[in-house]
Each structure stands twice: as structure tokens, then as C-alpha cells.
Amino acid sequence: MTPIETPSERRELDSVKRGLARLELATPMTESNGEMGASADTATTTSGRTEQRSFEQSIAITDVDPLSIDLPRTIAYLVSQLAHENIAVPAAATTLLAKVTQAPATNETSDGLLTDISGLLLAEGTTLDAVAGQLSEDDVEGRPHTTWTDGAFTLLVGSVFRPILVELASRWTSASSHMSSATAHTAVAYASAILAGTAPQISSIAMAYFEQHAPAQCLAQMAADAAAKQENAQAVALAAVGVRLLRRMPECAKQPAAWDWASAWTQLLTPGSPPVVRMLATEGLAAVRGLTDAGSAQLADTADVSDALRVRVRTWLRLGAQQLDEQAQRRMVRLGGDVVAQGLWRALDAGAEHRWLDERRLSSNVASVGGVLLHAQTGAARNDGSFVVTPTVAQSAHALALATSRREPVLLVGAAGAGKTALV
């Protein structure tokens, strides 16, 4: 790259340093047999986070073909990791895990297997006892809980199957078809909040689900109903999942008024609600209204709870999420090398003949772009063969798709005709 000399170039570099993934297409597009393609010259990718892990490391599993997954062996690997890390299998997942372990796995049966694995991601959120237990009022005056003791099973499944996580999330509607609507919506909200911190690529899939199912009605409203019935543990758990979802996926708070988060949270501020629920309701309202910490503290005054309870709930929400994500990141880095070394996934350049999954079997709202699965609009245009995928195009598409999957802002740089518009 040439030295930076002009003020505009310096501003561009500053934007890169602030976290803008930069993809440079250095060579104009060329025509080959009347079709458009990219030249074979080198394209370069940089990430502006110069003082953190590199962009590739933050993805953990970056250069494997998601369609090459060996499903039977990967399922067996999941079972071995559950034992290795001593992670308890939720009751709702026991039968499903036995089913995917024992079922004959072939390319033809992959649809059913993928839906069942998708169900594993939802299993932990069907019963919320572990969430409620962390916020019981028995030891409010004791040492604040700073970790989330739940979510380990969901995170491990998500980490092992990370390259196809978007496809698994796209199957949540089918995977929860046997559940009541309330249980299904709560399970999706739970899984989304647990995974979104380290797998932001599932956020748009989750939002598409929520747009059909109004999460306020299935979380804060159900918590209010539970509190009115004096089902305190259920009210605490539902309110906690609702606040988690809003904090981990802030876009939920900005969605249509039909979701009506504010009214649902306000119902929980009544004196009849348990103190923990009232405190969680103020956190939910603060997230919906986009309040600062000072505004959130003032709102908490209306909950009429002790200072010890305030500290405990706010510490649990903030530090719990941070520690969960740090644990997940360490695991993904470890598993990333492990699954490749064991041959559970093949490299992107291994060729289509090594693929276990057929791209045509992907959900209609999922597309494989440069070897990365992304959420796509149903019926979106796909490459009909008129766009020639040269090695350089493949490299650039892979880098762009990785950044998109992480919801990173991306700057495409290149001369006129380099292929910026065509790549997008």
C-alpha cells in the first residue's frame, strides 16, 4: 500500500483504526468470454483494530467450508466436549441429543439432523429455573453474583457448530414446532441473548423471527402475568431473559410500537411484583428508552428496592454478560483449531466434491457467500453463473462476508471498474 500523504487518506486510515474493516480491490474487472470476472491480482484485507486480536482471530473458525461439515463426527465431538467440560445436558435436550447421536446420518437425512441440532440450541431456554435461581432474594445481602451460571450448554452447541450457526438459527421455527408458542418464543429469546455477544451473525435471523412473534408479548407481558399469579420464580426468569435480550440485541428496542415493550415493563413496576422483578423492569425500561447510567439510576428509584438488590441485579447483568462472552471467545479459539485438526470441517479450497451438505438444501433465507453462511432475503438473487468467481473474487467475497457476519462496518476501496459494486 502506498504511503499516506493527503489529509483525506489520513482520515481514511483513522476510520480504519476506529474499527472499520477495509477491503481493497486493487485491479479493475476484466471480461472473459463475454462474462464479468475479476483479475487474479492480489486483493488485500485489513482490520482497524490494531491493538486487539486480528479480525480473523475474532472469528475463530474462518477458512473452513461450512458445507463440508461431517455431521456424524461433529455430533460425536459435541458429546465428547460435554463430558470433557462437565456441562450438564438440559432435560429438554436429553432425548434430542440421543436422537441425533443414534440417527443414521447421510446427505439425504441432513435436513432432519440440522433441524434437530437447531432444537438443541433452544433446549436450555425451555425451562428457566437456572436463571431464576441466580436472582433469588435469599442472599441479596451476600456477595453479588457476577457470572451467569446458565447458558453453558447453548454456548457449546453454538461454538461446535459455529460455521453453520446461521443455518441452525434459520430453522428455529421448525425446531420449536412441537412447543407451545409461549415456550418457543421464550426459548428463541433465551438462545439469541446467550449467543448474540459472540455470534452476532444470528441477530438478523432472530429479528426476522421476532418480527412475526412480538417478543414483548412473550417475555415482559408473561412476566407480568406470572407476577400477578404470584409465580415469582417464573416472573423473575422471564423478566431476566427479556432484559438480556434488549441489552444484547438493542435493535429489539427500536422495533415497531406494536411490540410495546414500555407498557409491558411498566406493568411489572406495580407494588405487587417481587422486588427483583421490579428492579429488572427498570433495567428493561432503561434499555427501551435508551437511558444513560444516570437516567437508569433515577428510574431505579421508582422500583423501591434496597441498594444491595440494585447492585446485585446491575452487576449480574453487566459483568455476567462480559464474562460469558470472554469464556465463549476462549472456547471458540480452542475449538476452531481442534475441529479443523480432526477433519470435522475441510478448508475452503478443498473443492465441492468434499462437501457433506448440498448448498441447495440450505434454508431459503440463508446463502453461502465466499464460504460464509449469511442471512439473506427469501428469494434474493443468487449467482446465475454470469459472475465469474476467480480466486481473487473468492478471497474478497470471503473477507467481505466475514466482516458482514460480525456486523462490522466495511469500506470497499478500489479504482473505477475494480469490481466494488459487482462484489456487493
Tab-separated table of C-alpha atoms in Angstrom:
chain	number	residue	atom	x	y	z
A	1	MET	CA	0.000	0.000	0.000
A	2	THR	CA	1.343	3.461	-0.888
A	3	PRO	CA	2.399	5.860	1.882
A	4	ILE	CA	-0.375	8.064	3.267
A	5	GLU	CA	0.234	11.636	2.188
A	6	THR	CA	-3.034	13.535	1.735
A	7	PRO	CA	-5.406	14.642	4.540
A	8	SER	CA	-8.212	12.573	3.031
A	9	GLU	CA	-6.030	9.467	3.082
A	10	ARG	CA	-5.142	10.163	6.698
A	11	ARG	CA	-8.830	10.494	7.604
A	12	GLU	CA	-9.440	7.188	5.850
A	13	LEU	CA	-6.741	5.494	7.906
A	14	ASP	CA	-8.165	6.994	11.099
A	15	SER	CA	-11.537	5.476	10.280
A	16	VAL	CA	-9.857	2.133	9.767
A	17	LYS	CA	-8.165	2.399	13.151
A	18	ARG	CA	-11.541	3.054	14.755
A	19	GLY	CA	-12.659	-0.406	13.729
A	20	LEU	CA	-13.635	-0.182	10.059
A	21	ALA	CA	-12.755	-3.359	8.190
A	22	ARG	CA	-11.086	-2.286	4.932
A	23	LEU	CA	-11.238	-4.352	1.762
A	24	GLU	CA	-9.129	-3.102	-1.136
A	25	LEU	CA	-9.832	-4.236	-4.696
A	26	ALA	CA	-6.712	-3.146	-6.462
A	27	THR	CA	-7.348	-4.260	-10.051
A	28	PRO	CA	-10.216	-3.387	-12.393
A	29	MET	CA	-12.657	-6.044	-13.520
A	30	THR	CA	-11.879	-7.782	-16.788
A	31	GLU	CA	-14.082	-9.534	-19.289
A	32	SER	CA	-13.634	-13.203	-20.040
A	33	ASN	CA	-15.656	-14.801	-22.829
A	34	GLY	CA	-18.226	-12.032	-22.551
A	35	GLU	CA	-18.731	-12.586	-18.804
A	36	MET	CA	-17.603	-10.379	-15.957
A	37	GLY	CA	-14.969	-11.591	-13.576
A	38	ALA	CA	-12.093	-10.269	-11.503
A	39	SER	CA	-8.428	-10.400	-12.361
A	40	ALA	CA	-6.142	-12.684	-10.451
A	41	ASP	CA	-4.141	-9.880	-8.904
A	42	THR	CA	-3.983	-9.730	-5.143
A	43	ALA	CA	-6.687	-8.075	-3.044
A	44	THR	CA	-5.810	-7.056	0.471
A	45	THR	CA	-7.837	-7.009	3.661
A	46	THR	CA	-7.075	-5.135	6.855
A	47	SER	CA	-8.860	-4.669	10.132
A	48	GLY	CA	-8.522	-1.420	12.017
A	49	ARG	CA	-8.439	-2.975	15.463
A	50	THR	CA	-4.686	-2.782	15.620
A	51	GLU	CA	-4.430	-3.165	19.392
A	52	GLN	CA	-6.796	-6.120	19.665
A	53	ARG	CA	-6.890	-9.605	18.219
A	54	SER	CA	-6.771	-9.652	14.449
A	55	PHE	CA	-10.067	-9.750	12.606
A	56	GLU	CA	-9.502	-13.366	11.583
A	57	GLN	CA	-8.825	-14.430	15.164
A	58	SER	CA	-12.020	-12.800	16.369
A	59	ILE	CA	-13.966	-15.066	14.019
A	60	ALA	CA	-12.121	-18.165	15.322
A	61	ILE	CA	-13.239	-20.502	12.502
A	62	THR	CA	-12.709	-18.529	9.316
A	63	ASP	CA	-11.249	-20.536	6.471
A	64	VAL	CA	-13.336	-23.695	6.550
A	65	ASP	CA	-16.119	-24.618	4.172
A	66	PRO	CA	-19.344	-24.698	6.243
A	67	LEU	CA	-20.908	-27.152	3.803
A	68	SER	CA	-18.076	-29.630	4.353
A	69	ILE	CA	-19.124	-30.403	7.931
A	70	ASP	CA	-19.016	-34.095	8.789
A	71	LEU	CA	-22.258	-34.120	10.767
A	72	PRO	CA	-21.939	-37.571	12.421
A	73	ARG	CA	-18.401	-36.911	13.652
A	74	THR	CA	-19.210	-33.361	14.737
A	75	ILE	CA	-22.166	-34.605	16.786
A	76	ALA	CA	-19.876	-37.166	18.418
A	77	TYR	CA	-17.359	-34.403	19.089
A	78	LEU	CA	-20.090	-32.332	20.793
A	79	VAL	CA	-20.905	-35.243	23.091
A	80	SER	CA	-17.217	-35.672	23.979
A	81	GLN	CA	-16.877	-31.963	24.770
A	82	LEU	CA	-19.947	-32.039	27.016
A	83	ALA	CA	-18.226	-34.751	29.042
A	84	HIS	CA	-14.822	-33.057	28.896
A	85	GLU	CA	-16.158	-29.733	30.187
A	86	ASN	CA	-18.593	-31.419	32.579
A	87	ILE	CA	-21.556	-29.493	31.169
A	88	ALA	CA	-24.947	-30.772	32.221
A	89	VAL	CA	-27.378	-31.616	29.434
A	90	PRO	CA	-30.759	-29.876	29.963
A	91	ALA	CA	-33.638	-32.260	30.467
A	92	ALA	CA	-35.299	-30.963	27.295
A	93	ALA	CA	-32.180	-31.844	25.290
A	94	THR	CA	-31.589	-35.375	26.569
A	95	THR	CA	-33.919	-37.164	24.159
A	96	LEU	CA	-32.967	-34.907	21.258
A	97	LEU	CA	-29.240	-35.436	21.833
A	98	ALA	CA	-29.743	-39.216	21.896
A	99	LYS	CA	-31.734	-38.954	18.677
A	100	VAL	CA	-29.078	-37.046	16.721
A	101	THR	CA	-26.339	-39.300	18.104
A	102	GLN	CA	-28.037	-42.545	17.063
A	103	ALA	CA	-29.748	-41.464	13.854
A	104	PRO	CA	-28.188	-42.646	10.585
A	105	ALA	CA	-26.533	-39.599	9.065
A	106	THR	CA	-26.368	-39.245	5.320
A	107	ASN	CA	-26.617	-36.361	2.927
A	108	GLU	CA	-30.244	-37.288	2.354
A	109	THR	CA	-31.101	-37.145	6.076
A	110	SER	CA	-29.240	-33.883	6.685
A	111	ASP	CA	-32.425	-31.775	6.765
A	112	GLY	CA	-33.821	-33.625	9.752
A	113	LEU	CA	-30.481	-33.676	11.539
A	114	LEU	CA	-29.954	-29.941	11.112
A	115	THR	CA	-33.433	-29.221	12.480
A	116	ASP	CA	-32.772	-31.455	15.493
A	117	ILE	CA	-29.424	-29.752	16.165
A	118	SER	CA	-31.244	-26.434	15.905
A	119	GLY	CA	-33.548	-27.755	18.605
A	120	LEU	CA	-30.536	-28.340	20.855
A	121	LEU	CA	-29.867	-24.589	20.765
A	122	LEU	CA	-33.380	-23.968	22.092
A	123	ALA	CA	-33.495	-26.705	24.737
A	124	GLU	CA	-31.894	-24.768	27.579
A	125	GLY	CA	-34.359	-21.911	27.176
A	126	THR	CA	-37.466	-24.063	27.564
A	127	THR	CA	-37.024	-24.226	31.350
A	128	LEU	CA	-35.624	-21.173	33.097
A	129	ASP	CA	-35.029	-22.492	36.613
A	130	ALA	CA	-31.293	-21.796	36.356
A	131	VAL	CA	-31.946	-18.140	35.528
A	132	ALA	CA	-34.384	-17.592	38.385
A	133	GLY	CA	-32.058	-19.298	40.852
A	134	GLN	CA	-29.303	-16.772	40.233
A	135	LEU	CA	-31.565	-13.917	41.296
A	136	SER	CA	-33.296	-15.419	44.313
A	137	GLU	CA	-33.721	-12.971	47.151
A	138	ASP	CA	-32.440	-15.323	49.842
A	139	ASP	CA	-28.889	-13.956	49.801
A	140	VAL	CA	-29.347	-10.435	48.463
A	141	GLU	CA	-27.081	-9.044	51.167
A	142	GLY	CA	-24.364	-11.517	50.314
A	143	ARG	CA	-21.684	-11.292	47.668
A	144	PRO	CA	-23.153	-10.189	44.297
A	145	HIS	CA	-23.325	-12.827	41.589
A	146	THR	CA	-21.132	-11.696	38.701
A	147	THR	CA	-21.426	-14.712	36.415
A	148	TRP	CA	-24.232	-16.333	34.511
A	149	THR	CA	-24.276	-19.930	35.668
A	150	ASP	CA	-26.639	-20.867	32.846
A	151	GLY	CA	-26.045	-20.839	29.088
A	152	ALA	CA	-23.065	-23.218	29.006
A	153	PHE	CA	-24.896	-25.893	27.008
A	154	THR	CA	-26.273	-23.425	24.453
A	155	LEU	CA	-22.859	-21.800	24.033
A	156	LEU	CA	-21.077	-25.115	23.494
A	157	VAL	CA	-23.537	-26.246	20.822
A	158	GLY	CA	-23.204	-22.858	19.135
A	159	SER	CA	-19.413	-22.996	19.287
A	160	VAL	CA	-19.073	-26.518	17.883
A	161	PHE	CA	-21.444	-25.774	15.007
A	162	ARG	CA	-20.369	-22.165	14.558
A	163	PRO	CA	-19.798	-22.182	10.751
A	164	ILE	CA	-23.398	-23.333	10.181
A	165	LEU	CA	-24.933	-21.400	13.089
A	166	VAL	CA	-26.902	-19.126	10.759
A	167	GLU	CA	-28.500	-22.163	9.119
A	168	LEU	CA	-29.335	-23.654	12.511
A	169	ALA	CA	-30.910	-20.384	13.688
A	170	SER	CA	-32.957	-20.170	10.499
A	171	ARG	CA	-34.562	-23.494	11.497
A	172	TRP	CA	-35.780	-22.357	14.924
A	173	THR	CA	-39.384	-22.111	13.770
A	174	SER	CA	-39.344	-25.735	12.600
A	175	ALA	CA	-37.326	-26.924	15.607
A	176	SER	CA	-39.876	-25.423	18.030
A	177	SER	CA	-42.982	-26.609	16.162
A	178	HIS	CA	-43.790	-29.121	18.920
A	179	MET	CA	-43.651	-26.440	21.652
A	180	SER	CA	-46.379	-24.082	22.784
A	181	SER	CA	-45.987	-20.633	21.235
A	182	ALA	CA	-45.042	-19.073	24.585
A	183	THR	CA	-42.325	-21.685	25.231
A	184	ALA	CA	-40.993	-21.404	21.688
A	185	HIS	CA	-40.744	-17.615	21.764
A	186	THR	CA	-39.066	-17.654	25.178
A	187	ALA	CA	-36.575	-20.308	24.024
A	188	VAL	CA	-35.655	-18.280	20.923
A	189	ALA	CA	-35.235	-15.122	23.017
A	190	TYR	CA	-33.059	-17.022	25.505
A	191	ALA	CA	-30.814	-18.556	22.834
A	192	SER	CA	-30.500	-15.240	20.977
A	193	ALA	CA	-29.418	-13.378	24.102
A	194	ILE	CA	-26.865	-16.052	25.017
A	195	LEU	CA	-25.338	-16.323	21.532
A	196	ALA	CA	-25.537	-12.744	20.219
A	197	GLY	CA	-22.463	-11.499	22.100
A	198	THR	CA	-20.039	-13.792	20.278
A	199	ALA	CA	-22.150	-14.813	17.277
A	200	PRO	CA	-23.756	-11.566	16.064
A	201	GLN	CA	-24.436	-13.188	12.691
A	202	ILE	CA	-27.567	-14.772	14.194
A	203	SER	CA	-29.071	-11.422	15.212
A	204	SER	CA	-30.789	-10.682	11.909
A	205	ILE	CA	-32.229	-14.217	11.832
A	206	ALA	CA	-33.554	-13.742	15.357
A	207	MET	CA	-35.031	-10.362	14.430
A	208	ALA	CA	-36.813	-11.924	11.461
A	209	TYR	CA	-38.334	-14.445	13.876
A	210	PHE	CA	-39.333	-11.755	16.366
A	211	GLU	CA	-40.962	-9.620	13.698
A	212	GLN	CA	-43.516	-12.407	13.416
A	213	HIS	CA	-43.912	-13.041	17.133
A	214	ALA	CA	-43.707	-9.722	19.087
A	215	PRO	CA	-41.229	-10.612	21.879
A	216	ALA	CA	-42.682	-8.106	24.341
A	217	GLN	CA	-45.833	-10.180	24.492
A	218	CYS	CA	-43.929	-13.384	25.201
A	219	LEU	CA	-41.472	-12.033	27.777
A	220	ALA	CA	-42.320	-8.895	29.754
A	221	GLN	CA	-46.046	-9.488	29.416
A	222	MET	CA	-45.754	-13.111	30.505
A	223	ALA	CA	-43.577	-11.994	33.413
A	224	ALA	CA	-46.340	-9.581	34.458
A	225	ASP	CA	-48.911	-12.352	34.218
A	226	ALA	CA	-46.708	-14.673	36.294
A	227	ALA	CA	-46.185	-11.971	38.935
A	228	ALA	CA	-49.932	-11.385	39.146
A	229	LYS	CA	-50.368	-15.120	39.814
A	230	GLN	CA	-47.575	-14.968	42.422
A	231	GLU	CA	-45.440	-17.317	40.312
A	232	ASN	CA	-42.392	-15.356	41.387
A	233	ALA	CA	-39.618	-17.615	40.078
A	234	GLN	CA	-41.167	-17.683	36.598
A	235	ALA	CA	-41.693	-13.921	36.668
A	236	VAL	CA	-38.041	-13.350	37.595
A	237	ALA	CA	-36.776	-15.708	34.890
A	238	LEU	CA	-38.919	-14.215	32.114
A	239	ALA	CA	-38.046	-10.658	33.090
A	240	ALA	CA	-34.333	-11.537	33.200
A	241	VAL	CA	-34.457	-13.106	29.725
A	242	GLY	CA	-36.287	-10.038	28.414
A	243	VAL	CA	-33.677	-7.639	29.789
A	244	ARG	CA	-30.866	-9.824	28.470
A	245	LEU	CA	-32.409	-9.750	25.006
A	246	LEU	CA	-32.731	-5.964	24.996
A	247	ARG	CA	-29.194	-5.429	26.239
A	248	ARG	CA	-27.616	-7.990	23.895
A	249	MET	CA	-29.709	-7.056	20.854
A	250	PRO	CA	-30.505	-3.337	21.229
A	251	GLU	CA	-32.251	-3.356	17.846
A	252	CYS	CA	-35.150	-5.119	19.579
A	253	ALA	CA	-35.906	-1.899	21.465
A	254	LYS	CA	-36.174	0.082	18.223
A	255	GLN	CA	-38.744	-2.113	16.524
A	256	PRO	CA	-42.429	-1.311	15.815
A	257	ALA	CA	-44.637	0.152	18.507
A	258	ALA	CA	-46.757	-2.978	18.242
A	259	TRP	CA	-44.124	-4.684	20.368
A	260	ASP	CA	-44.933	-2.201	23.147
A	261	TRP	CA	-42.062	-3.061	25.453
A	262	ALA	CA	-42.676	0.002	27.627
A	263	SER	CA	-46.242	-0.904	28.631
A	264	ALA	CA	-45.244	-4.471	29.449
A	265	TRP	CA	-42.326	-3.376	31.621
A	266	THR	CA	-44.436	-0.717	33.346
A	267	GLN	CA	-46.901	-3.386	34.463
A	268	LEU	CA	-44.052	-5.052	36.348
A	269	LEU	CA	-43.387	-1.940	38.434
A	270	THR	CA	-46.533	-2.384	40.487
A	271	PRO	CA	-46.039	-2.960	44.244
A	272	GLY	CA	-47.383	-6.497	43.896
A	273	SER	CA	-44.395	-7.595	41.793
A	274	PRO	CA	-41.388	-9.146	43.579
A	275	PRO	CA	-38.553	-6.642	44.252
A	276	VAL	CA	-36.187	-8.445	41.840
A	277	VAL	CA	-38.794	-8.231	39.084
A	278	ARG	CA	-39.329	-4.517	39.742
A	279	MET	CA	-35.588	-3.900	39.508
A	280	LEU	CA	-35.360	-5.879	36.273
A	281	ALA	CA	-38.307	-3.901	34.913
A	282	THR	CA	-36.425	-0.627	35.432
A	283	GLU	CA	-33.473	-2.087	33.542
A	284	GLY	CA	-35.804	-3.128	30.741
A	285	LEU	CA	-37.383	0.321	30.560
A	286	ALA	CA	-33.952	1.957	30.597
A	287	ALA	CA	-32.908	-0.182	27.614
A	288	VAL	CA	-36.111	0.635	25.707
A	289	ARG	CA	-35.765	4.370	26.362
A	290	GLY	CA	-32.017	4.426	25.718
A	291	LEU	CA	-31.247	5.993	29.085
A	292	THR	CA	-27.778	6.801	30.349
A	293	ASP	CA	-26.488	5.256	33.570
A	294	ALA	CA	-27.648	8.349	35.454
A	295	GLY	CA	-31.121	8.100	33.930
A	296	SER	CA	-31.213	4.398	34.669
A	297	ALA	CA	-30.303	5.073	38.312
A	298	GLN	CA	-33.117	7.623	38.616
A	299	LEU	CA	-35.571	5.160	37.114
A	300	ALA	CA	-34.423	2.520	39.592
A	301	ASP	CA	-35.597	4.812	42.406
A	302	THR	CA	-39.173	4.097	41.320
A	303	ALA	CA	-38.672	0.364	41.929
A	304	ASP	CA	-38.429	0.914	45.700
A	305	VAL	CA	-35.775	-1.760	46.265
A	306	SER	CA	-32.747	-1.912	48.525
A	307	ASP	CA	-29.354	-0.653	47.430
A	308	ALA	CA	-27.968	-4.166	47.818
A	309	LEU	CA	-30.514	-5.539	45.369
A	310	ARG	CA	-29.780	-2.744	42.891
A	311	VAL	CA	-26.083	-3.558	42.967
A	312	ARG	CA	-26.683	-7.256	42.645
A	313	VAL	CA	-29.002	-7.076	39.635
A	314	ARG	CA	-26.965	-4.481	37.733
A	315	THR	CA	-23.695	-6.296	38.440
A	316	TRP	CA	-25.199	-9.588	37.305
A	317	LEU	CA	-26.450	-8.081	34.050
A	318	ARG	CA	-23.236	-6.282	33.131
A	319	LEU	CA	-20.384	-8.447	34.377
A	320	GLY	CA	-22.306	-11.649	33.723
A	321	ALA	CA	-22.555	-10.862	30.015
A	322	GLN	CA	-18.910	-9.834	29.830
A	323	GLN	CA	-17.639	-12.985	31.494
A	324	LEU	CA	-19.909	-15.184	29.387
A	325	ASP	CA	-18.517	-13.668	26.188
A	326	GLU	CA	-14.914	-13.974	27.339
A	327	GLN	CA	-15.477	-17.642	28.139
A	328	ALA	CA	-17.108	-18.195	24.746
A	329	GLN	CA	-14.277	-16.459	22.872
A	330	ARG	CA	-11.622	-18.591	24.549
A	331	ARG	CA	-13.584	-21.722	23.752
A	332	MET	CA	-14.093	-20.774	20.107
A	333	VAL	CA	-10.401	-20.193	19.570
A	334	ARG	CA	-9.644	-23.607	21.076
A	335	LEU	CA	-12.401	-25.434	19.233
A	336	GLY	CA	-11.572	-23.670	15.981
A	337	GLY	CA	-8.195	-25.379	15.741
A	338	ASP	CA	-9.497	-28.612	17.200
A	339	VAL	CA	-12.290	-29.278	14.699
A	340	VAL	CA	-10.044	-28.481	11.729
A	341	ALA	CA	-7.236	-30.680	13.052
A	342	GLN	CA	-9.685	-33.565	13.460
A	343	GLY	CA	-11.044	-33.102	9.959
A	344	LEU	CA	-14.602	-32.261	11.032
A	345	TRP	CA	-14.506	-29.373	8.545
A	346	ARG	CA	-12.467	-29.005	5.381
A	347	ALA	CA	-10.643	-25.992	4.046
A	348	LEU	CA	-12.432	-23.646	1.658
A	349	ASP	CA	-10.178	-24.664	-1.217
A	350	ALA	CA	-10.837	-28.403	-0.752
A	351	GLY	CA	-13.439	-28.379	-3.530
A	352	ALA	CA	-17.152	-29.075	-3.777
A	353	GLU	CA	-16.593	-32.823	-4.037
A	354	HIS	CA	-15.695	-32.866	-0.329
A	355	ARG	CA	-18.920	-31.202	0.795
A	356	TRP	CA	-21.183	-33.179	3.089
A	357	LEU	CA	-24.082	-30.720	2.704
A	358	ASP	CA	-25.651	-29.623	-0.545
A	359	GLU	CA	-25.993	-25.849	-0.872
A	360	ARG	CA	-29.439	-26.397	-2.362
A	361	ARG	CA	-30.563	-27.854	0.974
A	362	LEU	CA	-29.904	-24.582	2.819
A	363	SER	CA	-32.918	-22.665	4.084
A	364	SER	CA	-34.418	-20.198	1.633
A	365	ASN	CA	-33.260	-17.271	3.775
A	366	VAL	CA	-29.632	-18.439	4.046
A	367	ALA	CA	-26.936	-18.004	1.398
A	368	SER	CA	-23.331	-19.161	1.207
A	369	VAL	CA	-21.174	-16.150	0.299
A	370	GLY	CA	-17.468	-16.743	-0.086
A	371	GLY	CA	-17.697	-19.779	2.158
A	372	VAL	CA	-19.617	-17.935	4.902
A	373	LEU	CA	-23.303	-18.519	5.633
A	374	LEU	CA	-25.277	-15.271	5.822
A	375	HIS	CA	-28.887	-14.330	6.365
A	376	ALA	CA	-30.448	-13.416	3.029
A	377	GLN	CA	-33.853	-12.171	1.992
A	378	THR	CA	-36.049	-15.039	0.879
A	379	GLY	CA	-35.906	-15.213	-2.892
A	380	ALA	CA	-32.813	-12.991	-3.084
A	381	ALA	CA	-30.887	-13.112	-6.335
A	382	ARG	CA	-28.091	-15.677	-6.481
A	383	ASN	CA	-25.170	-16.013	-8.813
A	384	ASP	CA	-26.567	-17.440	-12.040
A	385	GLY	CA	-23.131	-18.128	-13.468
A	386	SER	CA	-22.694	-14.794	-15.234
A	387	PHE	CA	-20.375	-13.617	-12.450
A	388	VAL	CA	-17.071	-15.460	-12.749
A	389	VAL	CA	-15.667	-16.381	-9.341
A	390	THR	CA	-11.910	-16.193	-9.776
A	391	PRO	CA	-9.560	-16.886	-6.852
A	392	THR	CA	-9.340	-13.148	-6.157
A	393	VAL	CA	-13.115	-12.747	-6.205
A	394	ALA	CA	-13.450	-15.698	-3.829
A	395	GLN	CA	-10.873	-14.205	-1.461
A	396	SER	CA	-12.562	-10.801	-1.491
A	397	ALA	CA	-16.051	-12.257	-1.070
A	398	HIS	CA	-14.841	-14.346	1.867
A	399	ALA	CA	-13.315	-11.313	3.610
A	400	LEU	CA	-16.427	-9.215	2.983
A	401	ALA	CA	-18.753	-11.971	4.192
A	402	LEU	CA	-16.703	-12.464	7.372
A	403	ALA	CA	-16.978	-8.768	8.185
A	404	THR	CA	-20.691	-8.789	7.421
A	405	SER	CA	-21.259	-11.834	9.614
A	406	ARG	CA	-19.662	-9.958	12.502
A	407	ARG	CA	-21.765	-6.876	11.704
A	408	GLU	CA	-18.570	-4.916	11.162
A	409	PRO	CA	-18.696	-1.731	9.060
A	410	VAL	CA	-16.779	-2.324	5.833
A	411	LEU	CA	-15.017	0.079	3.477
A	412	LEU	CA	-14.535	-1.147	-0.113
A	413	VAL	CA	-11.588	0.589	-1.760
A	414	GLY	CA	-10.541	0.388	-5.379
A	415	ALA	CA	-10.228	2.189	-8.675
A	416	ALA	CA	-13.174	2.629	-11.012
A	417	GLY	CA	-14.036	-0.759	-12.501
A	418	ALA	CA	-12.259	-2.724	-9.777
A	419	GLY	CA	-15.466	-4.621	-9.001
A	420	LYS	CA	-16.752	-2.948	-5.830
A	421	THR	CA	-20.400	-2.782	-6.899
A	422	ALA	CA	-20.327	-6.201	-8.544
A	423	LEU	CA	-18.912	-7.780	-5.388
A	424	VAL	CA	-21.724	-6.404	-3.264
